[in-house]
Amino acid sequence: MGSLERSKKKVQLWRKAVVHFALCFVMGFFTGFAPSSKASFFFNRAVTSNKLQFSPPPLEMLHNRAVTPRVRNNVNRSLIAPLPPQKRSEESKRQMLLKKEDFKQPSAAPRRLIIIVTPTVDRDRYRGVFLSRLANTIRLIAPPLLWIVVEKQSGSNEVSEMLRKTGILYRHLVFKENFTDTEAELDHQRNVALRHIEHHRLSGIVHFAGLSNVYDLSFFDELREIEVFGTWAMAILSANKNKVKIEGPVCDSSQVLGWHLMKMNNGTDTNPPPIHVSSFGFNSSILWDPERWGRPSSGQQTSQNSIKFVKEVALEDETKLKGIPPEDCSKIMLWRLQFPNRKT
């Protein structure tokens, strides 16, 4: 009896073990075939509950998305079939030449230096105002430009201090001689400036700018085009008088035929006036290299009175004069204001 009962208990234990093993096997089998999304259901739910915690996609993913299929094909082709070294070097040279041709621009000739000469008289009560106004005009002119200002030597630093504040390339010249005639003093100052230009061989186009001159800025572009001598019309405005005088050349296009003084009432004077220093400009090399322009050197006499020499050369051969602007030299680009007791 005892042995039979023990054998029955062993059989029951084996049955329980087999059933338990079978259940575990079945559960494991079906769990392996179950989709993974369900296994991570709770994880996904926790992440989507707070959208701010999403991290941005990797840079590689963004780059791959930005590349179009056409670009990918080109990249793949270049990787699959690279060019031989010789052809690759030739291709790179050709690309470099094409780039250089694309960026190549026509080379512009350098602008000529404009040398503006301005004499000043300390007796002029408007000197400070007009000097400052002229400086503001000159500041608008494209470089290169040199402003030569001449005055009588004195204990005042008014002119030098004003010039330092302008930001213009300038040279401040002084003289010691005394004059009773204002016009003679102004001519002396112009000669001082011309001797300075001659001594230092400053190469450019010289223009005598009085303090009362008013300019159209395009005038200075035309000034740079002068080869030897150039001339232009100048309107003279008189204070407290309802009239305008026009000094300047008589031209056929840019060719100068003579001189006239025209009034606004259409009257014309028969006698041509002397050429005004502000109505012509010239190449500064004629001061130290006159043979270049077909004239013998006059030596010391020229250096002592350079302004007279330049005027004579300008008037003796009108074929060397060029009217500006060349298409219509009667166009007014310079105005001169006349005030009582003023000569500049």
Coordinates of C-alpha atoms in Angstrom, one line a residue:
M1 CA 0.0 0.0 0.0
G2 CA 2.7 2.5 1.0
S3 CA 4.7 2.0 -2.2
L4 CA 1.6 2.4 -4.4
E5 CA 0.7 5.7 -2.8
R6 CA 4.3 7.0 -3.3
S7 CA 4.3 6.1 -7.0
K8 CA 0.9 7.9 -7.5
K9 CA 2.4 11.1 -5.9
K10 CA 5.4 11.0 -8.2
V11 CA 3.2 10.7 -11.2
Q12 CA 1.2 13.7 -10.1
L13 CA 4.3 15.8 -9.6
W14 CA 5.6 14.9 -13.1
R15 CA 2.2 15.8 -14.6
K16 CA 2.3 19.3 -12.9
A17 CA 5.9 19.9 -14.0
V18 CA 5.0 18.9 -17.6
V19 CA 1.9 21.2 -17.6
H20 CA 3.8 24.0 -16.1
F21 CA 6.6 23.6 -18.7
A22 CA 4.1 23.5 -21.5
L23 CA 2.4 26.7 -20.4
C24 CA 5.7 28.5 -20.2
F25 CA 6.7 27.3 -23.6
V26 CA 3.5 28.4 -25.2
M27 CA 3.6 31.8 -23.6
G28 CA 7.2 32.3 -24.6
F29 CA 6.5 31.2 -28.1
F30 CA 3.6 33.7 -28.7
T31 CA 5.5 36.5 -26.9
G32 CA 8.3 36.1 -29.4
F33 CA 5.9 36.6 -32.4
A34 CA 4.2 39.6 -30.7
P35 CA 5.0 43.2 -32.4
S36 CA 7.6 45.2 -30.6
S37 CA 5.5 48.5 -30.7
K38 CA 3.2 46.9 -28.1
A39 CA 6.1 46.1 -25.9
S40 CA 7.1 49.7 -25.9
F41 CA 3.6 51.0 -25.6
F42 CA 4.1 52.6 -22.2
F43 CA 7.5 54.1 -23.3
N44 CA 6.0 55.8 -26.3
R45 CA 3.1 57.1 -24.3
A46 CA 5.4 58.7 -21.7
V47 CA 7.5 60.4 -24.4
T48 CA 4.6 61.9 -26.4
S49 CA 3.1 63.4 -23.2
N50 CA 5.8 66.1 -23.3
K51 CA 6.6 67.3 -26.8
L52 CA 9.3 69.8 -25.7
Q53 CA 11.6 66.9 -24.8
F54 CA 12.0 65.7 -28.4
S55 CA 15.6 66.2 -29.5
P56 CA 16.3 67.6 -33.0
P57 CA 17.2 65.1 -35.7
P58 CA 20.9 64.5 -36.3
L59 CA 22.8 66.7 -38.7
E60 CA 23.5 63.8 -41.0
M61 CA 19.7 63.2 -41.4
L62 CA 19.1 66.9 -42.2
H63 CA 21.9 66.8 -44.7
N64 CA 20.6 63.7 -46.4
R65 CA 17.1 65.2 -46.6
A66 CA 18.4 68.4 -48.1
V67 CA 20.2 66.6 -50.9
T68 CA 18.0 66.2 -53.9
P69 CA 18.0 62.9 -55.9
R70 CA 19.7 64.6 -58.8
V71 CA 22.6 65.7 -56.5
R72 CA 22.9 62.3 -55.0
N73 CA 23.2 60.8 -58.5
N74 CA 25.9 63.2 -59.4
V75 CA 27.8 62.5 -56.2
N76 CA 27.4 58.7 -56.8
R77 CA 28.6 59.1 -60.3
S78 CA 31.7 61.1 -59.2
L79 CA 32.5 58.4 -56.7
I80 CA 32.0 55.6 -59.1
A81 CA 33.9 57.0 -62.1
P82 CA 36.5 59.6 -61.0
L83 CA 38.4 61.5 -63.6
P84 CA 42.0 60.5 -64.3
P85 CA 44.6 62.8 -62.7
Q86 CA 45.7 64.4 -66.0
K87 CA 42.1 65.2 -67.1
R88 CA 41.2 66.4 -63.6
S89 CA 44.1 68.9 -63.6
E90 CA 43.1 70.2 -67.1
E91 CA 39.5 70.5 -66.0
S92 CA 40.5 72.5 -62.9
K93 CA 42.7 74.8 -65.0
R94 CA 39.8 75.4 -67.4
Q95 CA 37.5 76.2 -64.5
M96 CA 40.0 78.7 -63.0
L97 CA 40.3 80.4 -66.4
L98 CA 36.6 80.7 -66.7
K99 CA 36.3 82.2 -63.2
K100 CA 39.0 84.7 -64.0
E101 CA 37.3 85.8 -67.2
D102 CA 34.0 86.2 -65.3
F103 CA 35.5 88.5 -62.7
K104 CA 37.8 90.4 -65.1
Q105 CA 36.7 94.0 -65.4
P106 CA 38.0 96.7 -67.8
S107 CA 41.0 98.5 -66.2
A108 CA 40.2 102.2 -65.7
A109 CA 42.9 104.8 -66.3
P110 CA 44.1 106.5 -63.1
R111 CA 42.6 109.9 -62.5
R112 CA 44.9 112.9 -62.9
L113 CA 45.9 115.0 -60.0
I114 CA 44.0 118.3 -59.7
I115 CA 46.0 121.2 -58.2
I116 CA 43.8 123.9 -56.9
V117 CA 45.5 127.2 -56.1
T118 CA 43.7 129.7 -53.8
P119 CA 45.3 133.1 -52.8
T120 CA 43.9 134.8 -49.8
V121 CA 44.1 138.4 -48.4
D122 CA 43.8 139.0 -44.7
R123 CA 42.1 142.3 -45.3
D124 CA 39.1 140.5 -46.8
R125 CA 36.4 140.5 -44.1
Y126 CA 34.7 137.5 -45.8
R127 CA 37.8 135.4 -46.0
G128 CA 37.0 132.9 -43.2
V129 CA 33.4 132.3 -44.5
F130 CA 34.4 131.9 -48.1
L131 CA 37.4 129.8 -47.3
S132 CA 35.2 127.4 -45.3
R133 CA 32.6 127.3 -48.1
L134 CA 35.2 126.5 -50.7
A135 CA 36.7 123.8 -48.5
N136 CA 33.3 122.1 -48.3
T137 CA 33.1 122.1 -52.1
I138 CA 36.6 120.7 -52.5
R139 CA 35.9 117.9 -50.1
L140 CA 33.3 116.5 -52.5
I141 CA 35.8 116.2 -55.3
A142 CA 37.2 112.7 -56.1
P143 CA 40.9 112.2 -55.3
P144 CA 43.7 112.7 -56.2
L145 CA 43.6 116.4 -55.3
L146 CA 46.0 118.9 -53.8
W147 CA 44.8 122.3 -52.4
I148 CA 47.5 125.0 -52.3
V149 CA 46.5 128.0 -50.1
V150 CA 48.7 131.1 -50.0
E151 CA 48.6 134.0 -47.6
K152 CA 50.8 136.7 -46.2
Q153 CA 52.8 135.7 -43.2
S154 CA 51.2 136.9 -40.0
G155 CA 50.8 135.9 -36.3
S156 CA 47.3 134.5 -36.9
N157 CA 46.7 130.8 -37.2
E158 CA 43.2 131.1 -38.5
V159 CA 43.9 129.7 -42.0
S160 CA 46.2 126.9 -40.9
E161 CA 43.8 125.7 -38.2
M162 CA 40.9 125.7 -40.6
L163 CA 42.9 123.7 -43.2
R164 CA 43.8 121.0 -40.6
K165 CA 40.1 120.4 -39.9
T166 CA 39.1 119.9 -43.5
G167 CA 40.6 116.5 -44.1
I168 CA 41.8 117.7 -47.5
L169 CA 45.4 117.1 -48.8
Y170 CA 46.7 120.7 -48.7
R171 CA 49.9 122.8 -48.6
H172 CA 49.9 126.1 -46.8
L173 CA 52.3 128.7 -48.3
V174 CA 53.2 132.1 -46.9
F175 CA 55.2 135.1 -48.1
K176 CA 56.7 138.1 -46.5
E177 CA 56.5 140.9 -49.1
N178 CA 54.2 143.9 -48.6
F179 CA 51.8 145.2 -51.3
T180 CA 49.5 148.1 -51.5
D181 CA 47.8 146.9 -54.7
T182 CA 45.5 143.9 -54.1
E183 CA 45.6 142.6 -57.6
A184 CA 49.5 142.7 -57.6
E185 CA 49.4 140.9 -54.3
L186 CA 47.1 138.1 -55.7
D187 CA 49.4 137.7 -58.7
H188 CA 52.4 137.4 -56.4
Q189 CA 50.6 134.7 -54.4
R190 CA 49.8 132.8 -57.6
N191 CA 53.5 133.0 -58.6
V192 CA 54.5 131.6 -55.1
A193 CA 52.2 128.6 -55.7
L194 CA 53.5 128.0 -59.3
R195 CA 57.1 128.2 -58.2
H196 CA 56.3 125.6 -55.5
I197 CA 54.7 123.4 -58.2
E198 CA 57.7 123.9 -60.5
H199 CA 60.2 123.2 -57.7
H200 CA 58.6 120.0 -56.6
R201 CA 57.5 119.0 -60.1
L202 CA 54.0 118.3 -59.1
S203 CA 52.3 116.7 -62.1
G204 CA 48.6 117.6 -62.6
I205 CA 46.1 120.1 -63.9
V206 CA 46.3 123.5 -62.3
H207 CA 43.2 125.6 -61.6
F208 CA 43.1 129.0 -59.8
A209 CA 40.1 128.9 -57.6
G210 CA 39.1 132.2 -56.1
L211 CA 37.3 132.3 -52.7
S212 CA 34.1 133.6 -54.3
N213 CA 33.9 130.8 -56.9
V214 CA 30.9 128.5 -57.0
Y215 CA 31.1 125.2 -58.9
D216 CA 29.2 122.5 -60.5
L217 CA 31.0 119.3 -59.4
S218 CA 31.0 117.9 -62.9
F219 CA 33.4 120.8 -63.7
F220 CA 36.3 118.9 -62.0
D221 CA 35.6 115.7 -64.0
E222 CA 36.0 117.8 -67.2
L223 CA 39.1 119.5 -65.7
R224 CA 40.9 116.2 -65.6
E225 CA 40.5 115.7 -69.3
I226 CA 42.7 118.7 -70.2
E227 CA 45.9 117.7 -72.1
V228 CA 47.7 121.1 -72.3
F229 CA 45.3 124.0 -71.9
G230 CA 41.6 124.1 -71.2
T231 CA 39.2 127.0 -71.0
W232 CA 35.5 127.4 -70.1
A233 CA 32.7 130.0 -69.7
M234 CA 32.4 131.7 -66.4
A235 CA 29.3 133.7 -65.1
I236 CA 30.1 136.8 -63.1
L237 CA 27.4 137.7 -60.6
S238 CA 27.5 141.2 -59.1
A239 CA 26.0 142.0 -55.7
N240 CA 23.1 144.4 -55.6
K241 CA 22.9 144.4 -59.4
N242 CA 20.4 142.7 -61.6
K243 CA 22.8 141.6 -64.3
V244 CA 25.1 138.8 -65.1
K245 CA 28.2 138.9 -67.2
I246 CA 29.6 135.9 -69.0
E247 CA 33.3 135.6 -69.7
G248 CA 34.6 132.8 -71.8
P249 CA 35.7 131.4 -75.1
V250 CA 33.9 131.4 -78.4
C251 CA 33.9 127.8 -79.5
D252 CA 33.0 125.5 -82.3
S253 CA 32.5 122.3 -80.4
S254 CA 35.7 122.1 -78.3
Q255 CA 37.7 124.3 -80.6
V256 CA 38.3 127.8 -79.3
L257 CA 37.8 130.5 -81.9
G258 CA 38.1 133.6 -79.7
W259 CA 36.9 135.4 -76.5
H260 CA 33.9 137.4 -75.7
L261 CA 32.1 139.1 -72.8
M262 CA 28.4 138.6 -73.1
K263 CA 25.6 140.4 -71.1
M264 CA 22.2 139.1 -70.3
N265 CA 20.6 141.8 -72.6
N266 CA 22.1 140.0 -75.6
G267 CA 24.6 142.8 -76.1
T268 CA 28.1 141.8 -77.0
D269 CA 31.3 143.8 -76.5
T270 CA 33.6 144.0 -79.5
N271 CA 36.8 144.1 -77.5
P272 CA 37.6 140.8 -75.9
P273 CA 38.5 141.1 -72.2
P274 CA 41.8 139.7 -70.8
I275 CA 41.5 136.1 -69.8
H276 CA 40.6 135.6 -66.2
V277 CA 42.8 133.2 -64.2
S278 CA 39.8 131.2 -63.0
S279 CA 38.5 130.6 -66.6
F280 CA 41.4 128.4 -67.7
G281 CA 43.5 125.5 -66.5
F282 CA 46.7 123.9 -67.7
N283 CA 49.1 121.0 -67.4
S284 CA 51.6 121.8 -64.7
S285 CA 54.5 120.2 -66.6
I286 CA 54.7 123.2 -68.9
L287 CA 56.3 125.1 -66.0
W288 CA 59.4 122.8 -65.8
D289 CA 59.3 121.1 -69.1
P290 CA 58.3 123.7 -71.8
E291 CA 60.2 121.8 -74.5
R292 CA 57.7 119.0 -74.2
W293 CA 55.1 121.4 -75.5
G294 CA 57.2 122.9 -78.2
R295 CA 58.5 126.0 -76.4
P296 CA 62.1 127.0 -75.5
S297 CA 62.8 127.3 -71.8
S298 CA 62.7 130.9 -70.7
G299 CA 64.8 130.4 -67.5
Q300 CA 64.7 132.8 -64.6
Q301 CA 62.1 135.2 -66.3
T302 CA 59.5 132.4 -66.3
S303 CA 60.1 131.6 -62.7
Q304 CA 59.8 135.2 -61.5
N305 CA 56.4 135.7 -63.2
S306 CA 55.0 132.3 -64.0
I307 CA 51.4 133.4 -64.1
K308 CA 52.2 135.9 -66.9
F309 CA 54.1 133.3 -68.8
V310 CA 51.2 130.8 -68.6
K311 CA 48.7 133.5 -69.8
E312 CA 50.8 134.4 -72.7
V313 CA 51.2 130.8 -73.8
A314 CA 47.5 130.2 -73.5
L315 CA 46.6 133.2 -75.6
E316 CA 49.2 133.1 -78.3
D317 CA 48.1 129.8 -79.7
E318 CA 44.4 129.1 -79.4
T319 CA 44.8 125.8 -81.2
K320 CA 46.2 124.3 -78.0
L321 CA 43.2 125.4 -76.0
K322 CA 40.4 122.9 -75.4
G323 CA 37.0 124.2 -74.6
I324 CA 35.2 122.3 -71.9
P325 CA 32.8 120.6 -71.8
P326 CA 33.9 119.5 -75.3
E327 CA 30.3 119.1 -76.6
D328 CA 29.3 122.7 -75.5
C329 CA 31.9 124.9 -74.0
S330 CA 29.4 127.7 -73.5
K331 CA 27.8 125.6 -70.7
I332 CA 28.2 127.4 -67.3
M333 CA 29.8 125.2 -64.6
L334 CA 31.5 128.0 -62.7
W335 CA 30.1 131.2 -61.1
R336 CA 32.1 134.0 -59.6
L337 CA 30.5 136.2 -57.0
Q338 CA 31.6 139.9 -57.0
F339 CA 31.3 141.8 -53.8
P340 CA 32.4 145.4 -53.1
N341 CA 36.1 145.8 -52.3
R342 CA 36.8 142.2 -53.2
K343 CA 39.3 141.2 -55.9
T344 CA 39.5 137.4 -55.6

